[in-house]
Amino acid sequence: MHRWTSLEDVPAELGPTVATLGNFDGVHQGHRTVLETVTGIARERGLASVAVTFDPHPVAVLHPERAPQEIAGLEHRLDLLEEAGLDAVVVIEFTKEYARLSPEDFVVETFVDGLRAEVVVVGQDTRFGLHNSGDVGTMRELGEVHGFDVVVQHTAGALDGGLRTWSSTALRQALADGDLATANAILDRPHRVSGEVVHGHHRGRELGYPTANLAFDCVGMIPADGVYAGWLERPDLPVGHPDRRLPAAISVGTNPTFDDVEQRTVEAYVLDRDDLDLYGEVVRVDFVQRLRGNVRFDSLDELMAQMAADVDRSRDLLQQD
């Protein structure tokens, strides 16, 4: 998949396209229904499939005090868009100046002149242009004026026995609530956080459960405090290496049994391994299932007993995963 950081980078030989736009934060099931439509139409017409996305998030530029937590970092988003089968992605730097484009100027610059789109696929809630004043109706009107087809893809799916719209807002709320089952259902995969392994208090090693502590600037939305079963992946190792993807029990929070941790941390104990030296590696932590919330224990013996139970339960769950 081609990855361009400007419309000016798009080569003329790409030819006409089927295109879409969005933040694609999380690249969840709602996004993928749109992307499947894009790639499907592109195959039928023999055209290139392209997505336009933005970095940073528009709200972070226009209203930083209301900026949502980033569900997935840019590189993870791009990897997921590639997995969706796109031929190319254009990452546009979102600035206040760019936000002042009228809906028509945005469409002409992006889809008419930039990508020569024959078809533009949008979700039913798509907004674009100055003050988000452009919507699906606007896109249809502009398609008629500028000569491209518009396909509107509805992004609803089954969840909790009913039909609801897949959305990044719902996904963020589920993660914030610790409702990992709902979050992973919206994603259709385990939620991921990635970051460099750094030194912590080494308390886990002292207790017999050495953990990989992710740096505070780790990428991806950290879910609610608690203990989770999941996987630790080491992307620097080759695919197929036995230590590339390892089962783990994951702790999120400030370790309430102790009073010397102020910031929330993500710590992953690789099950039954005390021989790993992960310091300095950038690892990925995938959250499969939430086991419990955080609890303040009255003694180390109580904490140790609970940790052993968490590890046993994680092992059982991940053997089935």
PDB file of C-alpha atoms in Angstrom:
ATOM      1  CA  MET A   1       0.000   0.000   0.000  1.00  0.00           C
ATOM      2  CA  HIS A   2       1.292   3.452  -0.908  1.00  0.00           C
ATOM      3  CA  ARG A   3       1.469   5.913   1.965  1.00  0.00           C
ATOM      4  CA  TRP A   4       1.547   9.575   0.985  1.00  0.00           C
ATOM      5  CA  THR A   5       1.686  12.618   3.254  1.00  0.00           C
ATOM      6  CA  SER A   6       0.337  15.126   0.734  1.00  0.00           C
ATOM      7  CA  LEU A   7      -1.998  15.170  -2.239  1.00  0.00           C
ATOM      8  CA  GLU A   8       0.939  16.563  -4.181  1.00  0.00           C
ATOM      9  CA  ASP A   9       2.709  13.221  -3.669  1.00  0.00           C
ATOM     10  CA  VAL A  10       0.000  11.313  -5.555  1.00  0.00           C
ATOM     11  CA  PRO A  11       1.501  10.328  -8.927  1.00  0.00           C
ATOM     12  CA  ALA A  12      -0.410  11.005 -12.132  1.00  0.00           C
ATOM     13  CA  GLU A  13      -0.009   7.365 -13.171  1.00  0.00           C
ATOM     14  CA  LEU A  14      -2.247   6.297 -10.291  1.00  0.00           C
ATOM     15  CA  GLY A  15      -5.170   7.110 -12.563  1.00  0.00           C
ATOM     16  CA  PRO A  16      -8.797   7.571 -11.518  1.00  0.00           C
ATOM     17  CA  THR A  17      -9.753   6.316  -8.082  1.00  0.00           C
ATOM     18  CA  VAL A  18     -12.454   5.157  -5.714  1.00  0.00           C
ATOM     19  CA  ALA A  19     -11.899   7.220  -2.585  1.00  0.00           C
ATOM     20  CA  THR A  20     -13.118   7.795   0.934  1.00  0.00           C
ATOM     21  CA  LEU A  21     -12.245  10.028   3.867  1.00  0.00           C
ATOM     22  CA  GLY A  22     -12.215   9.831   7.644  1.00  0.00           C
ATOM     23  CA  ASN A  23     -10.146   9.886  10.810  1.00  0.00           C
ATOM     24  CA  PHE A  24     -10.366   6.084  10.979  1.00  0.00           C
ATOM     25  CA  ASP A  25      -9.424   6.153  14.652  1.00  0.00           C
ATOM     26  CA  GLY A  26      -9.314   2.494  15.622  1.00  0.00           C
ATOM     27  CA  VAL A  27     -10.264   1.266  12.127  1.00  0.00           C
ATOM     28  CA  HIS A  28     -13.233  -0.469  13.718  1.00  0.00           C
ATOM     29  CA  GLN A  29     -16.027  -2.451  12.101  1.00  0.00           C
ATOM     30  CA  GLY A  30     -17.889   0.691  11.004  1.00  0.00           C
ATOM     31  CA  HIS A  31     -14.796   1.920   9.194  1.00  0.00           C
ATOM     32  CA  ARG A  32     -14.196  -1.460   7.620  1.00  0.00           C
ATOM     33  CA  THR A  33     -17.695  -1.645   6.131  1.00  0.00           C
ATOM     34  CA  VAL A  34     -16.882   1.611   4.322  1.00  0.00           C
ATOM     35  CA  LEU A  35     -13.439   0.342   3.282  1.00  0.00           C
ATOM     36  CA  GLU A  36     -14.892  -2.943   1.992  1.00  0.00           C
ATOM     37  CA  THR A  37     -17.248  -0.947  -0.207  1.00  0.00           C
ATOM     38  CA  VAL A  38     -14.332   1.162  -1.476  1.00  0.00           C
ATOM     39  CA  THR A  39     -12.157  -1.818  -2.370  1.00  0.00           C
ATOM     40  CA  GLY A  40     -15.099  -3.758  -3.820  1.00  0.00           C
ATOM     41  CA  ILE A  41     -16.114  -0.960  -6.199  1.00  0.00           C
ATOM     42  CA  ALA A  42     -12.465  -0.376  -7.110  1.00  0.00           C
ATOM     43  CA  ARG A  43     -12.079  -4.027  -8.133  1.00  0.00           C
ATOM     44  CA  GLU A  44     -15.281  -3.927 -10.172  1.00  0.00           C
ATOM     45  CA  ARG A  45     -14.205  -0.815 -12.068  1.00  0.00           C
ATOM     46  CA  GLY A  46     -10.494  -1.558 -12.292  1.00  0.00           C
ATOM     47  CA  LEU A  47      -9.574   1.568 -10.326  1.00  0.00           C
ATOM     48  CA  ALA A  48      -7.247   2.320  -7.426  1.00  0.00           C
ATOM     49  CA  SER A  49      -8.737   2.400  -3.910  1.00  0.00           C
ATOM     50  CA  VAL A  50      -7.619   5.315  -1.736  1.00  0.00           C
ATOM     51  CA  ALA A  51      -8.446   6.621   1.735  1.00  0.00           C
ATOM     52  CA  VAL A  52      -7.803  10.161   2.919  1.00  0.00           C
ATOM     53  CA  THR A  53      -7.129  10.566   6.625  1.00  0.00           C
ATOM     54  CA  PHE A  54      -5.832  13.307   8.890  1.00  0.00           C
ATOM     55  CA  ASP A  55      -3.098  13.775  11.468  1.00  0.00           C
ATOM     56  CA  PRO A  56      -3.381  15.130  14.072  1.00  0.00           C
ATOM     57  CA  HIS A  57      -7.039  14.579  14.911  1.00  0.00           C
ATOM     58  CA  PRO A  58      -9.022  17.670  13.799  1.00  0.00           C
ATOM     59  CA  VAL A  59     -10.486  18.229  17.257  1.00  0.00           C
ATOM     60  CA  ALA A  60      -6.967  18.274  18.745  1.00  0.00           C
ATOM     61  CA  VAL A  61      -6.177  21.216  16.455  1.00  0.00           C
ATOM     62  CA  LEU A  62      -9.435  23.156  16.662  1.00  0.00           C
ATOM     63  CA  HIS A  63     -10.444  22.454  20.265  1.00  0.00           C
ATOM     64  CA  PRO A  64      -7.440  20.931  22.071  1.00  0.00           C
ATOM     65  CA  GLU A  65      -9.241  21.071  25.409  1.00  0.00           C
ATOM     66  CA  ARG A  66     -11.818  18.636  23.986  1.00  0.00           C
ATOM     67  CA  ALA A  67      -9.429  16.431  22.049  1.00  0.00           C
ATOM     68  CA  PRO A  68     -10.450  12.765  22.280  1.00  0.00           C
ATOM     69  CA  GLN A  69      -7.984  10.133  23.369  1.00  0.00           C
ATOM     70  CA  GLU A  70      -6.380   8.497  20.381  1.00  0.00           C
ATOM     71  CA  ILE A  71      -7.624   4.906  20.111  1.00  0.00           C
ATOM     72  CA  ALA A  72      -4.799   3.837  17.802  1.00  0.00           C
ATOM     73  CA  GLY A  73      -1.592   5.585  16.802  1.00  0.00           C
ATOM     74  CA  LEU A  74      -1.007   6.681  13.226  1.00  0.00           C
ATOM     75  CA  GLU A  75       1.287   3.790  12.294  1.00  0.00           C
ATOM     76  CA  HIS A  76      -1.180   1.261  13.689  1.00  0.00           C
ATOM     77  CA  ARG A  77      -3.997   2.957  11.772  1.00  0.00           C
ATOM     78  CA  LEU A  78      -2.001   2.799   8.554  1.00  0.00           C
ATOM     79  CA  ASP A  79      -1.195  -0.880   9.096  1.00  0.00           C
ATOM     80  CA  LEU A  80      -4.887  -1.608   9.649  1.00  0.00           C
ATOM     81  CA  LEU A  81      -5.873   0.362   6.537  1.00  0.00           C
ATOM     82  CA  GLU A  82      -3.359  -1.675   4.565  1.00  0.00           C
ATOM     83  CA  GLU A  83      -4.859  -4.879   5.954  1.00  0.00           C
ATOM     84  CA  ALA A  84      -8.234  -3.660   4.670  1.00  0.00           C
ATOM     85  CA  GLY A  85      -6.897  -3.982   1.139  1.00  0.00           C
ATOM     86  CA  LEU A  86      -6.481  -0.352   0.098  1.00  0.00           C
ATOM     87  CA  ASP A  87      -4.055   0.569  -2.641  1.00  0.00           C
ATOM     88  CA  ALA A  88      -3.078   3.860  -1.025  1.00  0.00           C
ATOM     89  CA  VAL A  89      -3.634   6.223   1.903  1.00  0.00           C
ATOM     90  CA  VAL A  90      -3.058   9.967   1.910  1.00  0.00           C
ATOM     91  CA  VAL A  91      -2.320  11.388   5.373  1.00  0.00           C
ATOM     92  CA  ILE A  92      -3.093  15.102   5.331  1.00  0.00           C
ATOM     93  CA  GLU A  93      -1.644  17.318   8.032  1.00  0.00           C
ATOM     94  CA  PHE A  94      -4.667  18.933   9.649  1.00  0.00           C
ATOM     95  CA  THR A  95      -4.119  22.617  10.383  1.00  0.00           C
ATOM     96  CA  LYS A  96      -6.355  25.554  11.249  1.00  0.00           C
ATOM     97  CA  GLU A  97      -5.787  26.897   7.750  1.00  0.00           C
ATOM     98  CA  TYR A  98      -6.843  23.590   6.216  1.00  0.00           C
ATOM     99  CA  ALA A  99      -9.960  23.604   8.394  1.00  0.00           C
ATOM    100  CA  ARG A 100     -11.063  26.864   6.751  1.00  0.00           C
ATOM    101  CA  LEU A 101     -11.637  25.187   3.370  1.00  0.00           C
ATOM    102  CA  SER A 102     -15.275  25.331   2.328  1.00  0.00           C
ATOM    103  CA  PRO A 103     -16.929  21.969   1.670  1.00  0.00           C
ATOM    104  CA  GLU A 104     -16.670  22.533  -2.083  1.00  0.00           C
ATOM    105  CA  ASP A 105     -13.047  23.659  -1.969  1.00  0.00           C
ATOM    106  CA  PHE A 106     -12.211  20.616   0.145  1.00  0.00           C
ATOM    107  CA  VAL A 107     -13.897  18.245  -2.292  1.00  0.00           C
ATOM    108  CA  VAL A 108     -12.353  19.850  -5.389  1.00  0.00           C
ATOM    109  CA  GLU A 109      -8.858  19.943  -3.873  1.00  0.00           C
ATOM    110  CA  THR A 110      -9.042  16.402  -2.497  1.00  0.00           C
ATOM    111  CA  PHE A 111     -11.242  14.286  -4.710  1.00  0.00           C
ATOM    112  CA  VAL A 112     -11.536  16.125  -8.012  1.00  0.00           C
ATOM    113  CA  ASP A 113      -8.032  17.496  -8.578  1.00  0.00           C
ATOM    114  CA  GLY A 114      -6.018  15.440  -6.091  1.00  0.00           C
ATOM    115  CA  LEU A 115      -7.366  11.919  -6.591  1.00  0.00           C
ATOM    116  CA  ARG A 116      -9.485  12.176  -9.749  1.00  0.00           C
ATOM    117  CA  ALA A 117     -12.156  10.195  -7.968  1.00  0.00           C
ATOM    118  CA  GLU A 118     -14.830   8.513 -10.034  1.00  0.00           C
ATOM    119  CA  VAL A 119     -16.564   7.320  -6.867  1.00  0.00           C
ATOM    120  CA  VAL A 120     -16.505   8.737  -3.329  1.00  0.00           C
ATOM    121  CA  VAL A 121     -17.720   6.408  -0.575  1.00  0.00           C
ATOM    122  CA  VAL A 122     -18.829   7.964   2.706  1.00  0.00           C
ATOM    123  CA  GLY A 123     -20.403   6.837   5.952  1.00  0.00           C
ATOM    124  CA  GLN A 124     -23.850   8.170   6.756  1.00  0.00           C
ATOM    125  CA  ASP A 125     -22.466  10.567   9.399  1.00  0.00           C
ATOM    126  CA  THR A 126     -19.591  11.996   7.348  1.00  0.00           C
ATOM    127  CA  ARG A 127     -18.910  15.718   7.834  1.00  0.00           C
ATOM    128  CA  PHE A 128     -16.306  17.867   6.095  1.00  0.00           C
ATOM    129  CA  GLY A 129     -15.266  21.410   5.287  1.00  0.00           C
ATOM    130  CA  LEU A 130     -15.513  24.654   7.260  1.00  0.00           C
ATOM    131  CA  HIS A 131     -17.275  24.120  10.602  1.00  0.00           C
ATOM    132  CA  ASN A 132     -18.092  20.555   9.433  1.00  0.00           C
ATOM    133  CA  SER A 133     -20.813  22.157   7.343  1.00  0.00           C
ATOM    134  CA  GLY A 134     -20.599  19.567   4.568  1.00  0.00           C
ATOM    135  CA  ASP A 135     -22.575  16.348   4.942  1.00  0.00           C
ATOM    136  CA  VAL A 136     -23.773  13.455   2.805  1.00  0.00           C
ATOM    137  CA  GLY A 137     -26.287  15.664   1.013  1.00  0.00           C
ATOM    138  CA  THR A 138     -23.549  18.179   0.230  1.00  0.00           C
ATOM    139  CA  MET A 139     -21.311  15.411  -1.123  1.00  0.00           C
ATOM    140  CA  ARG A 140     -24.083  14.192  -3.425  1.00  0.00           C
ATOM    141  CA  GLU A 141     -24.686  17.715  -4.747  1.00  0.00           C
ATOM    142  CA  LEU A 142     -20.965  18.222  -5.364  1.00  0.00           C
ATOM    143  CA  GLY A 143     -20.751  14.830  -7.064  1.00  0.00           C
ATOM    144  CA  GLU A 144     -23.375  15.914  -9.558  1.00  0.00           C
ATOM    145  CA  VAL A 145     -21.575  19.197 -10.212  1.00  0.00           C
ATOM    146  CA  HIS A 146     -18.075  17.730 -10.514  1.00  0.00           C
ATOM    147  CA  GLY A 147     -18.839  14.397 -12.112  1.00  0.00           C
ATOM    148  CA  PHE A 148     -18.260  11.687  -9.519  1.00  0.00           C
ATOM    149  CA  ASP A 149     -20.616   9.112  -8.034  1.00  0.00           C
ATOM    150  CA  VAL A 150     -21.359   9.092  -4.308  1.00  0.00           C
ATOM    151  CA  VAL A 151     -22.044   5.889  -2.377  1.00  0.00           C
ATOM    152  CA  VAL A 152     -23.329   6.147   1.191  1.00  0.00           C
ATOM    153  CA  GLN A 153     -22.444   3.168   3.370  1.00  0.00           C
ATOM    154  CA  HIS A 154     -24.379   2.617   6.583  1.00  0.00           C
ATOM    155  CA  THR A 155     -22.169   1.480   9.447  1.00  0.00           C
ATOM    156  CA  ALA A 156     -24.460  -0.431  11.773  1.00  0.00           C
ATOM    157  CA  GLY A 157     -23.850  -3.877  13.206  1.00  0.00           C
ATOM    158  CA  ALA A 158     -25.172  -6.345  15.728  1.00  0.00           C
ATOM    159  CA  LEU A 159     -24.101  -5.778  19.314  1.00  0.00           C
ATOM    160  CA  ASP A 160     -25.703  -6.907  22.572  1.00  0.00           C
ATOM    161  CA  GLY A 161     -28.507  -8.560  20.647  1.00  0.00           C
ATOM    162  CA  GLY A 162     -29.482  -5.370  18.825  1.00  0.00           C
ATOM    163  CA  LEU A 163     -28.487  -3.192  15.898  1.00  0.00           C
ATOM    164  CA  ARG A 164     -26.290  -0.187  16.655  1.00  0.00           C
ATOM    165  CA  THR A 165     -23.908   2.062  14.798  1.00  0.00           C
ATOM    166  CA  TRP A 166     -20.243   1.211  15.163  1.00  0.00           C
ATOM    167  CA  SER A 167     -18.470   4.410  16.170  1.00  0.00           C
ATOM    168  CA  SER A 168     -15.198   5.661  17.636  1.00  0.00           C
ATOM    169  CA  THR A 169     -17.195   7.507  20.306  1.00  0.00           C
ATOM    170  CA  ALA A 170     -18.837   4.288  21.490  1.00  0.00           C
ATOM    171  CA  LEU A 171     -15.474   2.539  21.358  1.00  0.00           C
ATOM    172  CA  ARG A 172     -13.774   5.169  23.522  1.00  0.00           C
ATOM    173  CA  GLN A 173     -16.579   4.985  26.059  1.00  0.00           C
ATOM    174  CA  ALA A 174     -16.365   1.210  26.264  1.00  0.00           C
ATOM    175  CA  LEU A 175     -12.605   1.371  26.869  1.00  0.00           C
ATOM    176  CA  ALA A 176     -13.012   4.100  29.482  1.00  0.00           C
ATOM    177  CA  ASP A 177     -15.641   1.969  31.258  1.00  0.00           C
ATOM    178  CA  GLY A 178     -13.478  -1.147  31.184  1.00  0.00           C
ATOM    179  CA  ASP A 179     -16.086  -2.822  28.975  1.00  0.00           C
ATOM    180  CA  LEU A 180     -13.501  -4.666  26.946  1.00  0.00           C
ATOM    181  CA  ALA A 181     -16.059  -7.123  25.568  1.00  0.00           C
ATOM    182  CA  THR A 182     -17.940  -4.296  23.854  1.00  0.00           C
ATOM    183  CA  ALA A 183     -14.748  -2.531  22.769  1.00  0.00           C
ATOM    184  CA  ASN A 184     -13.315  -5.652  21.164  1.00  0.00           C
ATOM    185  CA  ALA A 185     -16.675  -6.409  19.526  1.00  0.00           C
ATOM    186  CA  ILE A 186     -16.643  -2.962  17.899  1.00  0.00           C
ATOM    187  CA  LEU A 187     -13.025  -3.491  16.836  1.00  0.00           C
ATOM    188  CA  ASP A 188     -13.495  -7.168  15.911  1.00  0.00           C
ATOM    189  CA  ARG A 189     -10.019  -7.728  17.350  1.00  0.00           C
ATOM    190  CA  PRO A 190      -8.221  -7.118  20.660  1.00  0.00           C
ATOM    191  CA  HIS A 191      -7.549  -3.497  21.560  1.00  0.00           C
ATOM    192  CA  ARG A 192      -3.858  -2.570  21.352  1.00  0.00           C
ATOM    193  CA  VAL A 193      -1.470  -0.235  23.167  1.00  0.00           C
ATOM    194  CA  SER A 194       2.195  -0.002  22.189  1.00  0.00           C
ATOM    195  CA  GLY A 195       5.250   1.588  23.708  1.00  0.00           C
ATOM    196  CA  GLU A 196       8.835   1.228  24.815  1.00  0.00           C
ATOM    197  CA  VAL A 197       9.596  -1.052  27.763  1.00  0.00           C
ATOM    198  CA  VAL A 198      11.178   0.994  30.543  1.00  0.00           C
ATOM    199  CA  HIS A 199      12.396   0.401  34.083  1.00  0.00           C
ATOM    200  CA  GLY A 200       9.781   0.640  36.819  1.00  0.00           C
ATOM    201  CA  HIS A 201       9.983  -0.099  40.530  1.00  0.00           C
ATOM    202  CA  HIS A 202      10.985  -3.736  39.797  1.00  0.00           C
ATOM    203  CA  ARG A 203       8.372  -4.762  42.335  1.00  0.00           C
ATOM    204  CA  GLY A 204       6.946  -7.442  40.045  1.00  0.00           C
ATOM    205  CA  ARG A 205      10.312  -9.175  39.784  1.00  0.00           C
ATOM    206  CA  GLU A 206      10.666  -9.084  43.562  1.00  0.00           C
ATOM    207  CA  LEU A 207       7.278 -10.786  43.857  1.00  0.00           C
ATOM    208  CA  GLY A 208       8.101 -13.417  41.233  1.00  0.00           C
ATOM    209  CA  TYR A 209       6.175 -11.802  38.363  1.00  0.00           C
ATOM    210  CA  PRO A 210       8.596  -9.627  36.355  1.00  0.00           C
ATOM    211  CA  THR A 211       6.637  -7.184  34.221  1.00  0.00           C
ATOM    212  CA  ALA A 212       7.341  -5.194  31.084  1.00  0.00           C
ATOM    213  CA  ASN A 213       6.416  -1.604  31.979  1.00  0.00           C
ATOM    214  CA  LEU A 214       5.377   0.555  29.060  1.00  0.00           C
ATOM    215  CA  ALA A 215       6.611   4.153  28.963  1.00  0.00           C
ATOM    216  CA  PHE A 216       4.110   6.848  29.961  1.00  0.00           C
ATOM    217  CA  ASP A 217       3.984   8.101  26.366  1.00  0.00           C
ATOM    218  CA  CYS A 218       2.721   4.766  25.041  1.00  0.00           C
ATOM    219  CA  VAL A 219       0.471   4.958  21.983  1.00  0.00           C
ATOM    220  CA  GLY A 220      -3.176   3.936  22.008  1.00  0.00           C
ATOM    221  CA  MET A 221      -5.961   4.571  24.487  1.00  0.00           C
ATOM    222  CA  ILE A 222      -5.257   2.930  27.830  1.00  0.00           C
ATOM    223  CA  PRO A 223      -8.392   1.127  29.027  1.00  0.00           C
ATOM    224  CA  ALA A 224      -9.869   1.439  32.514  1.00  0.00           C
ATOM    225  CA  ASP A 225      -7.777   0.399  35.499  1.00  0.00           C
ATOM    226  CA  GLY A 226      -7.807  -3.306  36.140  1.00  0.00           C
ATOM    227  CA  VAL A 227      -6.232  -6.642  35.308  1.00  0.00           C
ATOM    228  CA  TYR A 228      -6.510  -8.142  31.833  1.00  0.00           C
ATOM    229  CA  ALA A 229      -5.521 -11.251  29.945  1.00  0.00           C
ATOM    230  CA  GLY A 230      -3.797 -10.543  26.653  1.00  0.00           C
ATOM    231  CA  TRP A 231      -0.738 -10.831  24.489  1.00  0.00           C
ATOM    232  CA  LEU A 232       2.627  -9.104  24.333  1.00  0.00           C
ATOM    233  CA  GLU A 233       3.993  -8.866  20.814  1.00  0.00           C
ATOM    234  CA  ARG A 234       7.592  -8.075  19.894  1.00  0.00           C
ATOM    235  CA  PRO A 235       7.491  -6.644  16.351  1.00  0.00           C
ATOM    236  CA  ASP A 236      11.275  -6.467  16.081  1.00  0.00           C
ATOM    237  CA  LEU A 237      11.399 -10.267  16.008  1.00  0.00           C
ATOM    238  CA  PRO A 238      10.665 -12.023  12.709  1.00  0.00           C
ATOM    239  CA  VAL A 239       7.217 -13.455  12.042  1.00  0.00           C
ATOM    240  CA  GLY A 240       7.164 -17.055  13.226  1.00  0.00           C
ATOM    241  CA  HIS A 241       9.751 -16.535  15.961  1.00  0.00           C
ATOM    242  CA  PRO A 242       8.556 -18.396  19.085  1.00  0.00           C
ATOM    243  CA  ASP A 243       9.037 -15.315  21.276  1.00  0.00           C
ATOM    244  CA  ARG A 244       7.336 -12.821  18.956  1.00  0.00           C
ATOM    245  CA  ARG A 245       3.825 -13.189  20.453  1.00  0.00           C
ATOM    246  CA  LEU A 246       3.604 -14.183  24.095  1.00  0.00           C
ATOM    247  CA  PRO A 247       0.661 -14.717  26.479  1.00  0.00           C
ATOM    248  CA  ALA A 248       0.485 -12.168  29.270  1.00  0.00           C
ATOM    249  CA  ALA A 249      -1.388 -10.962  32.326  1.00  0.00           C
ATOM    250  CA  ILE A 250      -1.671  -7.170  32.113  1.00  0.00           C
ATOM    251  CA  SER A 251      -2.136  -4.650  34.908  1.00  0.00           C
ATOM    252  CA  VAL A 252      -3.374  -1.103  34.260  1.00  0.00           C
ATOM    253  CA  GLY A 253      -3.447   1.578  36.952  1.00  0.00           C
ATOM    254  CA  THR A 254      -1.455   2.969  39.866  1.00  0.00           C
ATOM    255  CA  ASN A 255      -0.984  -0.212  41.932  1.00  0.00           C
ATOM    256  CA  PRO A 256      -3.266   0.834  44.829  1.00  0.00           C
ATOM    257  CA  THR A 257      -1.685  -1.601  47.291  1.00  0.00           C
ATOM    258  CA  PHE A 258       1.430   0.615  47.178  1.00  0.00           C
ATOM    259  CA  ASP A 259       1.567   4.374  47.567  1.00  0.00           C
ATOM    260  CA  ASP A 260       4.561   5.272  45.411  1.00  0.00           C
ATOM    261  CA  VAL A 261       2.985   5.190  41.928  1.00  0.00           C
ATOM    262  CA  GLU A 262       1.282   8.384  40.812  1.00  0.00           C
ATOM    263  CA  GLN A 263       0.799   7.897  37.073  1.00  0.00           C
ATOM    264  CA  ARG A 264      -1.228   5.150  35.468  1.00  0.00           C
ATOM    265  CA  THR A 265       0.975   2.433  34.053  1.00  0.00           C
ATOM    266  CA  VAL A 266       0.578  -0.539  31.737  1.00  0.00           C
ATOM    267  CA  GLU A 267       2.540  -3.574  32.929  1.00  0.00           C
ATOM    268  CA  ALA A 268       2.564  -6.949  31.214  1.00  0.00           C
ATOM    269  CA  TYR A 269       3.793 -10.149  32.845  1.00  0.00           C
ATOM    270  CA  VAL A 270       4.641 -12.740  30.212  1.00  0.00           C
ATOM    271  CA  LEU A 271       3.222 -15.954  31.615  1.00  0.00           C
ATOM    272  CA  ASP A 272       5.764 -18.343  33.094  1.00  0.00           C
ATOM    273  CA  ARG A 273       8.782 -16.393  31.781  1.00  0.00           C
ATOM    274  CA  ASP A 274      11.435 -14.714  33.895  1.00  0.00           C
ATOM    275  CA  ASP A 275      14.234 -14.882  31.313  1.00  0.00           C
ATOM    276  CA  LEU A 276      13.210 -12.023  29.020  1.00  0.00           C
ATOM    277  CA  ASP A 277      15.146  -8.765  28.786  1.00  0.00           C
ATOM    278  CA  LEU A 278      12.744  -6.389  27.040  1.00  0.00           C
ATOM    279  CA  TYR A 279      14.141  -3.031  28.174  1.00  0.00           C
ATOM    280  CA  GLY A 280      14.345  -0.581  25.285  1.00  0.00           C
ATOM    281  CA  GLU A 281      12.133  -2.659  22.998  1.00  0.00           C
ATOM    282  CA  VAL A 282       8.942  -1.221  21.560  1.00  0.00           C
ATOM    283  CA  VAL A 283       6.273  -3.826  22.202  1.00  0.00           C
ATOM    284  CA  ARG A 284       2.570  -4.178  21.489  1.00  0.00           C
ATOM    285  CA  VAL A 285       0.120  -5.165  24.195  1.00  0.00           C
ATOM    286  CA  ASP A 286      -3.201  -6.637  23.055  1.00  0.00           C
ATOM    287  CA  PHE A 287      -6.056  -6.719  25.582  1.00  0.00           C
ATOM    288  CA  VAL A 288      -8.192  -9.862  25.195  1.00  0.00           C
ATOM    289  CA  GLN A 289     -10.392  -9.947  28.323  1.00  0.00           C
ATOM    290  CA  ARG A 290     -10.781  -7.932  31.514  1.00  0.00           C
ATOM    291  CA  LEU A 291     -10.421 -10.113  34.609  1.00  0.00           C
ATOM    292  CA  ARG A 292     -11.228  -7.648  37.376  1.00  0.00           C
ATOM    293  CA  GLY A 293     -10.905  -4.078  38.586  1.00  0.00           C
ATOM    294  CA  ASN A 294      -8.059  -2.872  40.761  1.00  0.00           C
ATOM    295  CA  VAL A 295      -8.191  -3.628  44.481  1.00  0.00           C
ATOM    296  CA  ARG A 296      -6.125  -2.390  47.420  1.00  0.00           C
ATOM    297  CA  PHE A 297      -4.928  -5.427  49.374  1.00  0.00           C
ATOM    298  CA  ASP A 298      -4.201  -5.337  53.093  1.00  0.00           C
ATOM    299  CA  SER A 299      -1.156  -7.579  52.866  1.00  0.00           C
ATOM    300  CA  LEU A 300       1.416  -8.876  50.407  1.00  0.00           C
ATOM    301  CA  ASP A 301       0.124 -12.398  50.982  1.00  0.00           C
ATOM    302  CA  GLU A 302      -3.333 -11.389  49.762  1.00  0.00           C
ATOM    303  CA  LEU A 303      -1.821  -9.626  46.759  1.00  0.00           C
ATOM    304  CA  MET A 304       0.348 -12.620  45.899  1.00  0.00           C
ATOM    305  CA  ALA A 305      -2.609 -15.000  46.099  1.00  0.00           C
ATOM    306  CA  GLN A 306      -4.659 -12.788  43.784  1.00  0.00           C
ATOM    307  CA  MET A 307      -1.782 -12.406  41.326  1.00  0.00           C
ATOM    308  CA  ALA A 308      -1.419 -16.184  41.147  1.00  0.00           C
ATOM    309  CA  ALA A 309      -5.147 -16.501  40.486  1.00  0.00           C
ATOM    310  CA  ASP A 310      -4.975 -13.822  37.765  1.00  0.00           C
ATOM    311  CA  VAL A 311      -2.106 -15.623  36.077  1.00  0.00           C
ATOM    312  CA  ASP A 312      -3.926 -18.970  36.192  1.00  0.00           C
ATOM    313  CA  ARG A 313      -7.074 -17.452  34.743  1.00  0.00           C
ATOM    314  CA  SER A 314      -5.111 -15.654  32.026  1.00  0.00           C
ATOM    315  CA  ARG A 315      -3.403 -18.887  31.080  1.00  0.00           C
ATOM    316  CA  ASP A 316      -6.734 -20.708  30.787  1.00  0.00           C
ATOM    317  CA  LEU A 317      -8.330 -17.932  28.713  1.00  0.00           C
ATOM    318  CA  LEU A 318      -5.408 -17.486  26.331  1.00  0.00           C
ATOM    319  CA  GLN A 319      -5.112 -21.206  25.662  1.00  0.00           C
ATOM    320  CA  GLN A 320      -8.587 -20.906  24.158  1.00  0.00           C
ATOM    321  CA  ASP A 321      -7.823 -17.723  22.209  1.00  0.00           C
TER     322      ASP A 321
END
